[in-house]
Amino acid sequence: MIDNEVLKAIRERRMVFKFKDEPVEDEKLNAVLQAGYWSESFGDCEPWQFVVIEDQKLKKELYELTKRVTIYTAGIKNAPITVAIAITGCGTSHYIEEGAVAAHNMALAAHSLDLGAYWLDVYDLENKKGSVESEAKKMLGLPEDIRLTYLLPLGIPDQKREETRAKLDDVVHYNKFGNE
Ligand SMILES: Cc1cc2nc3c(=O)[nH]c(=O)nc-3n(C[C@H](O)[C@H](O)[C@H](O)COP(=O)(O)O)c2cc1C
């Protein structure tokens, strides 16, 4: 089997939901942000705006708010840093994909630096007033025309998850679905 550092990191990255009460080094945070900013985007429009949230009171408020839309939110207040991934969109409707690509690149980069991360979806498909997305944007001072896609708690892992995947043969098909 061909193997290298990138393939190994992709294979071994697991989402981390529990974090040590220790800070993230600035250099590592910077490398994770760089990984987000080097993501691909529709029309190469570089639509990201990252808000690095370190303020404990703000993290606690975001934690309380996001309980409305997703199950495991404790990482927001427990991780030393939560990065909000916002997308300007450049007039396209690809904000979810663009946020997701950046979130994944950042989680992978975090793993390669012995950090851990996971992502929580906060976007509201209908972009309604009063939604978690809209309330979180107000808390973070984000303009109305920017979409807030994901929150990425980031820190030093305090757990080791060993989850694996289904067999590759069960999910790959050649020419037509089904492998008879
Ligand atoms: C698009 C997407 C959205 C996710 N949203 C959440 C979320 O809102 N809350 C959460 O706890 N985990 C979220 N996750 C993390 C997944 O639950 C996690 O990827 C899954 O448990 C597999 O973890 P593993 O890759 O470490 O095996 C999300 C992951 C993806 C790819």
XYZ file of N, CA, C and O and ligand atoms in Angstrom:
751
model
N 0.844 -1.198 0.000
C 0.000 0.000 0.000
C 0.884 1.254 0.000
O 1.816 1.348 0.791
N 0.604 2.178 -0.891
C 1.362 3.436 -0.891
C 1.041 4.193 0.394
O -0.128 4.235 0.817
N 2.046 4.805 1.002
C 1.793 5.585 2.211
C 2.741 6.781 2.253
O 3.838 6.728 1.698
N 2.301 7.834 2.876
C 3.174 8.992 3.121
C 2.554 9.796 4.261
O 1.509 9.423 4.802
N 3.195 10.918 4.621
C 2.741 11.672 5.807
C 1.337 12.250 5.634
O 0.558 12.305 6.583
N 1.021 12.679 4.403
C -0.311 13.265 4.183
C -1.382 12.189 4.336
O -2.384 12.362 5.043
N -1.137 11.045 3.681
C -2.124 9.959 3.748
C -2.296 9.458 5.182
O -3.411 9.177 5.630
N -1.181 9.405 5.899
C -1.226 8.931 7.290
C -2.047 9.923 8.144
O -2.891 9.526 8.950
N -1.804 11.200 7.937
C -2.540 12.212 8.720
C -4.037 12.142 8.406
O -4.874 12.210 9.305
N -4.378 11.961 7.133
C -5.804 11.862 6.757
C -6.435 10.651 7.441
O -7.542 10.712 7.970
N -5.675 9.560 7.445
C -6.197 8.309 8.011
C -6.323 8.383 9.534
O -7.265 7.856 10.121
N -5.376 9.032 10.155
C -5.331 8.972 11.623
C -6.040 10.140 12.317
O -6.226 10.124 13.524
N -6.410 11.175 11.559
C -7.132 12.288 12.193
C -8.477 11.823 12.723
O -9.243 11.191 12.034
N -8.732 12.097 13.957
C -10.061 11.857 14.528
C -10.519 13.180 15.118
O -9.713 13.956 15.617
N -11.818 13.436 15.081
C -12.329 14.621 15.744
C -12.048 14.490 17.239
O -12.178 13.399 17.804
N -11.692 15.611 17.842
C -11.421 15.622 19.280
C -12.490 16.496 19.940
O -12.726 17.626 19.508
N -13.137 15.949 20.956
C -14.239 16.660 21.615
C -13.880 17.107 23.039
O -14.606 17.869 23.658
N -12.757 16.549 23.564
C -12.354 16.913 24.936
C -10.939 17.478 24.900
O -10.050 16.887 24.257
N -10.745 18.569 25.632
C -9.488 19.299 25.533
C -8.864 19.517 26.903
O -9.575 19.696 27.895
N -7.510 19.524 26.928
C -6.822 19.844 28.181
C -6.946 21.337 28.452
O -7.063 22.135 27.508
N -6.860 21.681 29.730
C -6.949 23.086 30.119
C -5.570 23.727 29.956
O -4.938 24.138 30.919
N -5.083 23.732 28.742
C -3.756 24.278 28.441
C -3.863 25.111 27.173
O -4.657 24.786 26.285
N -3.028 26.168 27.081
C -3.152 27.032 25.897
C -2.578 26.404 24.637
O -1.786 25.466 24.699
N -2.972 26.939 23.505
C -2.400 26.543 22.212
C -1.298 27.545 21.877
O -1.494 28.756 21.995
N -0.135 27.026 21.492
C 0.964 27.937 21.137
C 0.567 28.800 19.936
O -0.054 28.297 18.994
N 1.010 30.066 19.973
C 0.657 30.995 18.879
C 1.093 30.468 17.515
O 0.377 30.599 16.528
N 2.284 29.882 17.474
C 2.804 29.383 16.186
C 1.907 28.292 15.608
O 1.698 28.212 14.401
N 1.406 27.441 16.501
C 0.535 26.352 16.044
C -0.813 26.903 15.585
O -1.357 26.481 14.574
N -1.345 27.862 16.356
C -2.610 28.484 15.953
C -2.445 29.105 14.571
O -3.303 28.944 13.687
N -1.329 29.790 14.393
C -1.087 30.425 13.100
C -1.038 29.399 11.971
O -1.585 29.623 10.889
N -0.400 28.249 12.233
C -0.315 27.203 11.199
C -1.705 26.650 10.874
O -2.013 26.369 9.706
N -2.546 26.520 11.880
C -3.910 26.016 11.643
C -4.700 27.034 10.811
O -5.409 26.678 9.860
N -4.561 28.311 11.141
C -5.264 29.347 10.375
C -4.767 29.382 8.925
O -5.539 29.550 7.985
N -3.459 29.190 8.766
C -2.892 29.140 7.402
C -3.511 28.000 6.606
O -3.794 28.138 5.414
N -3.710 26.864 7.281
C -4.282 25.700 6.591
C -5.700 26.021 6.117
O -6.123 25.588 5.047
N -6.446 26.796 6.909
C -7.794 27.208 6.487
C -7.711 28.139 5.299
O -8.456 28.010 4.325
N -6.769 29.038 5.360
C -6.691 30.085 4.344
C -6.122 29.581 3.015
O -6.341 30.189 1.974
N -5.460 28.437 3.044
C -4.975 27.834 1.796
C -5.996 26.865 1.192
O -5.702 26.143 0.234
N -7.220 26.867 1.711
C -8.251 25.985 1.157
C -8.652 26.427 -0.245
O -8.397 27.568 -0.656
N -9.328 25.545 -0.954
C -9.853 25.910 -2.265
C -11.209 26.614 -2.100
O -11.873 26.431 -1.078
N -11.589 27.395 -3.109
C -12.887 28.078 -3.033
C -13.451 28.261 -4.433
O -12.704 28.265 -5.405
N -14.776 28.443 -4.497
C -15.434 28.610 -5.798
C -14.884 29.866 -6.480
O -14.873 30.947 -5.888
N -14.414 29.713 -7.722
C -13.887 30.869 -8.465
C -12.653 31.467 -7.814
O -12.301 32.604 -8.096
N -12.011 30.720 -6.937
C -10.807 31.196 -6.236
C -11.055 32.542 -5.552
O -10.207 33.424 -5.552
N -12.237 32.691 -4.960
C -12.587 34.025 -4.436
C -12.094 34.268 -2.999
O -12.282 35.363 -2.479
N -11.470 33.278 -2.394
C -10.883 33.426 -1.049
C -11.890 34.083 -0.089
O -11.693 35.189 0.389
N -12.973 33.374 0.187
C -14.090 34.006 0.893
C -14.026 33.979 2.420
O -14.952 34.432 3.068
N -12.941 33.472 3.003
C -12.968 33.220 4.452
C -12.671 34.451 5.279
O -11.861 35.291 4.921
N -13.333 34.487 6.443
C -12.966 35.398 7.526
C -12.985 34.535 8.776
O -13.977 33.880 9.065
N -11.859 34.484 9.482
C -11.767 33.636 10.676
C -11.783 34.526 11.923
O -11.013 35.479 12.009
N -12.644 34.201 12.871
C -12.642 34.927 14.151
C -12.114 33.977 15.217
O -12.716 32.922 15.461
N -10.981 34.331 15.807
C -10.366 33.496 16.850
C -10.945 33.936 18.190
O -10.751 35.075 18.619
N -11.671 33.026 18.824
C -12.372 33.393 20.063
C -11.641 32.782 21.252
O -11.556 31.559 21.389
N -11.110 33.673 22.084
C -10.376 33.216 23.277
C -11.072 33.678 24.552
O -10.814 33.155 25.626
N -11.931 34.663 24.423
C -12.600 35.243 25.576
C -13.568 34.226 26.193
O -14.488 33.739 25.530
N -13.346 33.936 27.483
C -14.095 32.863 28.138
C -15.589 33.168 28.202
O -16.424 32.283 28.001
N -15.904 34.449 28.464
C -17.326 34.824 28.585
C -18.031 34.643 27.229
O -19.135 34.078 27.159
N -17.369 35.053 26.175
C -17.946 34.921 24.832
C -18.106 33.443 24.458
O -19.128 33.032 23.898
N -17.103 32.646 24.791
C -17.196 31.202 24.481
C -18.371 30.580 25.231
O -19.115 29.762 24.694
N -18.550 30.995 26.491
C -19.651 30.450 27.297
C -21.001 30.823 26.663
O -21.918 30.004 26.575
N -21.095 32.085 26.199
C -22.360 32.535 25.579
C -22.639 31.759 24.286
O -23.772 31.373 24.004
N -21.579 31.509 23.510
C -21.751 30.747 22.262
C -22.148 29.307 22.569
O -22.957 28.700 21.869
N -21.575 28.781 23.626
C -21.915 27.422 24.063
C -23.411 27.333 24.394
O -24.121 26.434 23.934
N -23.891 28.296 25.171
C -25.321 28.296 25.550
C -26.202 28.416 24.306
O -27.208 27.719 24.169
N -25.801 29.288 23.391
C -26.601 29.525 22.182
C -26.658 28.290 21.290
O -27.721 27.890 20.810
N -25.507 27.648 21.059
C -25.460 26.565 20.063
C -26.104 25.279 20.571
O -26.381 24.386 19.775
N -26.361 25.205 21.877
C -27.094 24.041 22.405
C -28.432 23.890 21.682
O -29.000 22.822 21.631
N -28.951 25.000 21.128
C -30.231 24.959 20.404
C -30.162 24.124 19.130
O -31.167 23.612 18.667
N -28.979 24.028 18.508
C -28.935 23.365 17.197
C -28.069 22.112 17.116
O -28.119 21.382 16.127
N -27.247 21.873 18.092
C -26.369 20.715 17.961
C -26.104 20.089 19.318
O -26.311 20.727 20.348
N -25.682 18.824 19.298
C -25.659 18.076 20.550
C -24.414 18.357 21.381
O -24.502 18.770 22.515
N -23.256 18.131 20.791
C -22.047 18.202 21.615
C -21.362 19.557 21.478
O -20.547 19.771 20.596
N -21.739 20.478 22.349
C -21.243 21.845 22.206
C -20.221 22.231 23.273
O -19.630 23.298 23.202
N -20.002 21.351 24.252
C -19.166 21.721 25.395
C -17.761 22.151 24.976
O -17.128 22.970 25.649
N -17.292 21.608 23.850
C -15.954 21.975 23.374
C -15.790 23.469 23.192
O -14.706 24.010 23.363
N -16.875 24.149 22.876
C -16.765 25.595 22.643
C -16.271 26.303 23.892
O -15.447 27.208 23.822
N -16.779 25.902 25.043
C -16.313 26.597 26.249
C -15.081 25.923 26.858
O -14.299 26.565 27.542
N -14.883 24.629 26.583
C -13.759 23.934 27.219
C -12.445 24.064 26.459
O -11.373 24.013 27.063
N -12.514 24.188 25.153
C -11.273 24.346 24.388
C -10.720 25.752 24.631
O -11.492 26.695 24.795
N -9.395 25.905 24.631
C -8.846 27.248 24.867
C -9.200 28.235 23.767
O -9.250 29.439 23.993
N -9.442 27.684 22.566
C -9.758 28.543 21.419
C -10.925 27.929 20.648
O -10.988 26.714 20.483
N -11.817 28.786 20.178
C -12.792 28.350 19.173
C -12.658 29.295 17.984
O -12.650 30.514 18.167
N -12.505 28.709 16.803
C -12.401 29.553 15.607
C -13.752 29.554 14.901
O -14.305 28.489 14.597
N -14.270 30.742 14.661
C -15.509 30.876 13.876
C -15.111 31.018 12.415
O -14.261 31.840 12.069
N -15.715 30.184 11.568
C -15.388 30.200 10.142
C -16.530 30.889 9.405
O -17.635 30.348 9.283
N -16.263 32.097 8.956
C -17.279 32.895 8.261
C -16.893 33.011 6.794
O -15.719 32.982 6.442
N -17.921 33.143 5.944
C -17.704 33.105 4.492
C -18.392 34.300 3.846
O -19.595 34.503 4.040
N -17.621 35.041 3.073
C -18.206 36.214 2.415
C -19.020 35.792 1.197
O -19.921 36.501 0.780
N -18.651 34.631 0.597
C -19.476 34.055 -0.461
C -19.227 34.596 -1.847
O -19.514 33.925 -2.823
N -18.705 35.808 -1.965
C -18.428 36.403 -3.285
C -19.647 36.272 -4.189
O -19.523 36.011 -5.394
N -20.824 36.368 -3.622
C -22.031 36.325 -4.437
C -22.444 34.921 -4.851
O -23.384 34.744 -5.602
N -21.792 33.893 -4.385
C -22.174 32.535 -4.757
C -22.922 31.887 -3.593
O -22.991 32.435 -2.492
N -23.453 30.684 -3.880
C -24.194 30.012 -2.817
C -23.386 28.851 -2.242
O -23.940 27.902 -1.736
N -22.072 28.920 -2.331
C -21.245 27.798 -1.911
C -20.677 27.957 -0.499
O -19.640 27.391 -0.180
N -21.359 28.741 0.330
C -20.768 29.035 1.640
C -20.588 27.784 2.504
O -19.618 27.686 3.253
N -21.498 26.814 2.386
C -21.391 25.621 3.238
C -20.144 24.821 2.851
O -19.344 24.421 3.709
N -19.977 24.598 1.549
C -18.817 23.836 1.081
C -17.518 24.567 1.407
O -16.542 23.953 1.843
N -17.522 25.876 1.204
C -16.282 26.625 1.443
C -15.917 26.628 2.928
O -14.746 26.504 3.298
N -16.935 26.732 3.782
C -16.677 26.641 5.218
C -16.190 25.245 5.590
O -15.272 25.086 6.397
N -16.788 24.227 4.952
C -16.439 22.842 5.285
C -15.008 22.507 4.860
O -14.275 21.848 5.600
N -14.633 22.963 3.686
C -13.268 22.684 3.222
C -12.258 23.308 4.194
O -11.275 22.673 4.591
N -12.522 24.545 4.583
C -11.601 25.216 5.509
C -11.583 24.503 6.862
O -10.515 24.289 7.453
N -12.767 24.116 7.344
C -12.835 23.436 8.647
C -12.042 22.135 8.608
O -11.290 21.808 9.531
N -12.194 21.402 7.524
C -11.488 20.132 7.430
C -9.973 20.333 7.321
O -9.199 19.638 7.991
N -9.564 21.267 6.500
C -8.120 21.553 6.406
C -7.556 21.926 7.772
O -6.457 21.523 8.146
N -8.318 22.715 8.518
C -7.838 23.170 9.824
C -7.782 22.016 10.825
O -6.846 21.900 11.616
N -8.795 21.137 10.764
C -8.794 19.983 11.678
C -7.631 19.049 11.355
O -6.984 18.494 12.248
N -7.346 18.902 10.072
C -6.244 18.033 9.656
C -4.899 18.645 10.082
O -4.022 17.957 10.607
N -4.774 19.939 9.859
C -3.537 20.624 10.272
C -3.360 20.517 11.787
O -2.254 20.261 12.288
N -4.463 20.690 12.519
C -4.397 20.586 13.987
C -3.861 19.211 14.381
O -2.938 19.100 15.196
N -4.403 18.186 13.761
C -3.949 16.826 14.063
C -2.441 16.683 13.813
O -1.720 16.076 14.605
N -1.962 17.256 12.712
C -0.540 17.110 12.364
C 0.362 17.821 13.365
O 1.573 17.601 13.391
N -0.213 18.697 14.187
C 0.567 19.474 15.168
C 0.290 19.008 16.603
O 0.528 19.743 17.553
N -0.290 17.810 16.718
C -0.654 17.254 18.032
C -1.718 18.087 18.738
O -1.799 18.108 19.968
N -2.502 18.794 17.963
C -3.679 19.479 18.508
C -4.901 18.673 18.093
O -4.793 17.710 17.331
N -6.059 19.082 18.578
C -7.294 18.415 18.174
C -8.361 19.455 17.919
O -8.295 20.587 18.418
N -9.369 19.066 17.127
C -10.464 19.985 16.802
C -11.688 19.170 16.414
O -11.578 17.990 16.102
N -12.844 19.804 16.445
C -14.018 19.256 15.775
C -14.855 20.432 15.322
O -14.601 21.571 15.722
N -15.800 20.154 14.456
C -16.587 21.295 13.967
C -18.062 21.122 14.233
O -18.598 20.033 14.181
N -18.668 22.276 14.506
C -20.106 22.318 14.766
C -20.745 23.186 13.701
O -20.265 24.287 13.423
N -21.851 22.703 13.149
C -22.532 23.529 12.139
C -23.410 24.553 12.849
O -24.187 24.186 13.718
N -23.302 25.782 12.426
C -24.174 26.813 13.001
C -24.969 27.558 11.935
O -25.838 28.366 12.250
N -24.699 27.288 10.656
C -25.408 28.030 9.607
C -26.893 27.654 9.597
O -27.272 26.542 9.944
N -27.699 28.623 9.212
C -29.142 28.398 9.091
C -29.484 28.471 7.608
O -29.284 29.512 6.970
N -29.985 27.370 7.056
C -30.219 27.304 5.603
C -31.106 28.447 5.111
O -30.949 28.942 4.010
N -32.044 28.864 5.967
C -32.959 29.938 5.541
C -32.442 31.320 5.936
O -33.069 32.331 5.661
N -31.310 31.345 6.629
C -30.695 32.618 7.031
C -31.697 33.539 7.731
O -31.788 34.736 7.444
N -32.437 32.935 8.668
C -33.527 33.668 9.343
C -33.001 34.566 10.461
O -32.009 34.232 11.114
N -33.706 35.644 10.719
C -33.432 36.460 11.905
C -33.768 35.610 13.136
O -34.725 34.848 13.107
N -32.977 35.736 14.191
C -33.256 34.976 15.409
C -32.674 33.579 15.391
O -32.725 32.867 16.392
N -32.125 33.129 14.248
C -31.511 31.795 14.196
C -30.202 31.817 14.998
O -29.666 32.890 15.318
N -29.684 30.626 15.276
C -28.408 30.546 15.997
C -27.314 31.249 15.191
O -26.486 31.979 15.744
N -27.354 31.052 13.876
C -26.335 31.723 13.051
C -26.418 33.239 13.229
O -25.407 33.908 13.465
N -27.617 33.747 13.130
C -27.780 35.199 13.194
C -27.404 35.752 14.581
O -26.740 36.785 14.702
N -27.782 35.020 15.640
C -27.442 35.471 16.998
C -25.938 35.392 17.244
O -25.343 36.276 17.860
N -25.317 34.316 16.736
C -23.864 34.155 16.917
C -23.114 35.251 16.149
O -22.107 35.784 16.628
N -23.631 35.590 14.972
C -22.990 36.657 14.200
C -23.020 37.977 14.970
O -22.036 38.714 14.993
N -24.139 38.236 15.635
C -24.236 39.473 16.432
C -23.193 39.457 17.544
O -22.505 40.430 17.794
N -23.076 38.302 18.227
C -22.111 38.190 19.336
C -20.688 38.459 18.866
O -19.864 38.987 19.598
N -20.409 38.043 17.627
C -19.040 38.144 17.113
C -18.818 39.418 16.301
O -17.726 39.643 15.778
N -19.849 40.227 16.174
C -19.721 41.480 15.429
C -19.568 41.271 13.934
O -19.011 42.122 13.230
N -20.045 40.141 13.420
C -19.928 39.883 11.976
C -21.022 40.631 11.214
O -22.178 40.630 11.652
N -20.700 41.218 10.069
C -21.725 41.904 9.263
C -22.814 40.942 8.805
O -22.556 39.745 8.669
N -23.997 41.493 8.536
C -25.140 40.638 8.163
C -24.921 39.832 6.895
O -25.406 38.721 6.752
N -24.179 40.410 5.927
C -24.051 39.720 4.629
C -22.960 38.646 4.627
O -22.688 38.047 3.599
N -22.344 38.400 5.760
C -21.376 37.298 5.854
C -22.100 36.094 6.453
O -22.948 36.256 7.330
N -21.816 34.892 5.959
C -22.433 33.692 6.521
C -21.500 33.061 7.543
O -20.304 32.905 7.291
N -22.054 32.718 8.691
C -21.269 32.006 9.701
C -21.559 30.516 9.524
O -22.712 30.090 9.678
N -20.544 29.748 9.152
C -20.790 28.347 8.792
C -20.531 27.393 9.957
O -21.429 26.693 10.401
N -19.285 27.378 10.429
C -18.907 26.396 11.444
C -18.148 27.068 12.572
O -17.492 28.098 12.383
N -18.208 26.427 13.735
C -17.343 26.792 14.860
C -16.395 25.631 15.073
O -16.807 24.462 15.023
N -15.137 25.941 15.297
C -14.116 24.895 15.401
C -13.383 25.017 16.744
O -12.421 25.776 16.859
N -13.846 24.295 17.781
C -13.084 24.274 19.019
C -11.725 23.621 18.758
O -11.635 22.614 18.046
N -10.682 24.212 19.334
C -9.309 23.789 19.021
C -8.478 23.779 20.303
O -8.524 24.742 21.081
N -7.729 22.708 20.522
C -6.894 22.665 21.723
C -6.058 21.404 21.764
O -5.948 20.677 20.768
N -5.486 21.167 22.937
C -4.673 19.963 23.119
C -5.620 18.823 23.517
O -6.403 18.971 24.467
N -5.588 17.718 22.760
C -6.559 16.641 23.007
C -6.463 16.070 24.422
O -5.364 15.899 24.948
N -7.611 15.769 24.987
C -7.652 15.066 26.264
C -8.415 13.754 26.087
O -9.126 13.306 26.977
N -8.307 13.175 24.905
C -8.949 11.887 24.625
C -8.275 11.302 23.391
O -7.669 12.029 22.606
N -8.351 10.008 23.263
C -7.847 9.374 22.048
C -8.969 8.516 21.496
O -9.379 7.545 22.110
N -9.526 8.924 20.365
C -10.622 8.150 19.773
C -10.058 7.173 18.763
O -9.184 7.503 17.990
N -10.562 5.952 18.784
C -9.991 4.894 17.941
C -10.955 4.476 16.828
O -10.728 3.492 16.168
N -12.046 5.223 16.640
C -13.049 4.820 15.648
C -12.412 4.543 14.284
O -11.512 5.245 13.852
N -12.913 3.520 13.637
C -12.412 3.216 12.297
C -13.522 3.477 11.288
O -14.502 4.146 11.589
N -13.391 2.941 10.113
C -14.383 3.153 9.060
C -14.847 1.817 8.520
O -14.197 0.792 8.720
N -15.947 1.865 7.748
C -16.392 0.665 7.026
C -15.284 0.258 6.049
O -14.392 1.039 5.752
N -15.374 -0.964 5.530
C -14.342 -1.419 4.578
C -14.434 -0.601 3.287
O -15.550 -0.328 2.805
N -13.293 -0.261 2.727
C -13.272 0.528 1.488
C -14.065 -0.166 0.382
O -14.813 0.469 -0.365
N -13.914 -1.491 0.296
C -14.622 -2.244 -0.752
C -16.143 -2.072 -0.668
O -16.849 -2.228 -1.658
N -16.637 -1.758 0.546
C -18.088 -1.607 0.713
C -18.594 -0.259 0.195
O -19.801 -0.056 0.067
N -17.692 0.657 -0.043
C -18.151 2.006 -0.426
C -17.618 2.466 -1.783
O -17.922 3.565 -2.232
N -16.812 1.635 -2.435
C -16.279 2.002 -3.749
C -16.920 1.125 -4.816
O -17.048 -0.091 -4.635
N -17.335 1.762 -5.899
C -18.000 1.043 -6.992
C -17.333 1.432 -8.297
O -16.956 2.600 -8.476
N -17.191 0.495 -9.200
C -16.578 0.786 -10.493
C -17.623 0.741 -11.595
O -18.344 -0.247 -11.734
N -17.697 1.834 -12.312
C -18.609 1.995 -13.457
C -20.079 2.055 -13.072
O -20.796 2.934 -13.515
N -20.546 1.125 -12.255
C -21.942 1.175 -11.810
C -21.995 0.823 -10.336
O -21.171 0.058 -9.853
N -23.036 1.346 -9.672
C -23.217 1.013 -8.259
C -23.443 -0.479 -8.095
O -24.160 -1.104 -8.890
N -22.813 -1.046 -7.071
C -22.973 -2.488 -6.829
C -21.750 -3.212 -7.358
O -21.210 -2.845 -8.400
N -21.318 -4.168 -6.616
C -20.094 -4.879 -7.002
C -20.330 -6.363 -7.250
O -19.679 -7.209 -6.669
N -21.301 -6.665 -8.075
C -21.552 -8.103 -8.336
C -20.558 -8.663 -9.330
O -20.079 -7.968 -10.193
C -20.160 18.552 8.029
C -19.864 18.127 9.443
C -20.568 18.705 10.453
C -20.346 18.319 11.767
N -21.066 18.913 12.746
C -20.896 18.522 13.999
C -21.687 19.107 15.022
O -22.516 19.990 14.770
N -21.487 18.679 16.288
C -20.556 17.701 16.568
O -20.425 17.337 17.733
N -19.779 17.149 15.618
C -19.926 17.537 14.354
N -19.144 16.973 13.376
C -18.145 15.954 13.738
C -18.616 14.565 13.372
O -19.553 14.114 14.279
C -17.390 13.660 13.276
O -16.787 13.967 12.066
C -17.711 12.178 13.296
O -17.982 11.846 14.611
C -16.557 11.341 12.773
O -15.432 11.568 13.532
P -14.004 11.030 13.105
O -13.700 11.627 11.772
O -13.124 11.523 14.178
O -14.054 9.519 13.050
C -19.345 17.349 12.060
C -18.606 16.785 11.025
C -18.860 17.160 9.724
C -18.037 16.566 8.612
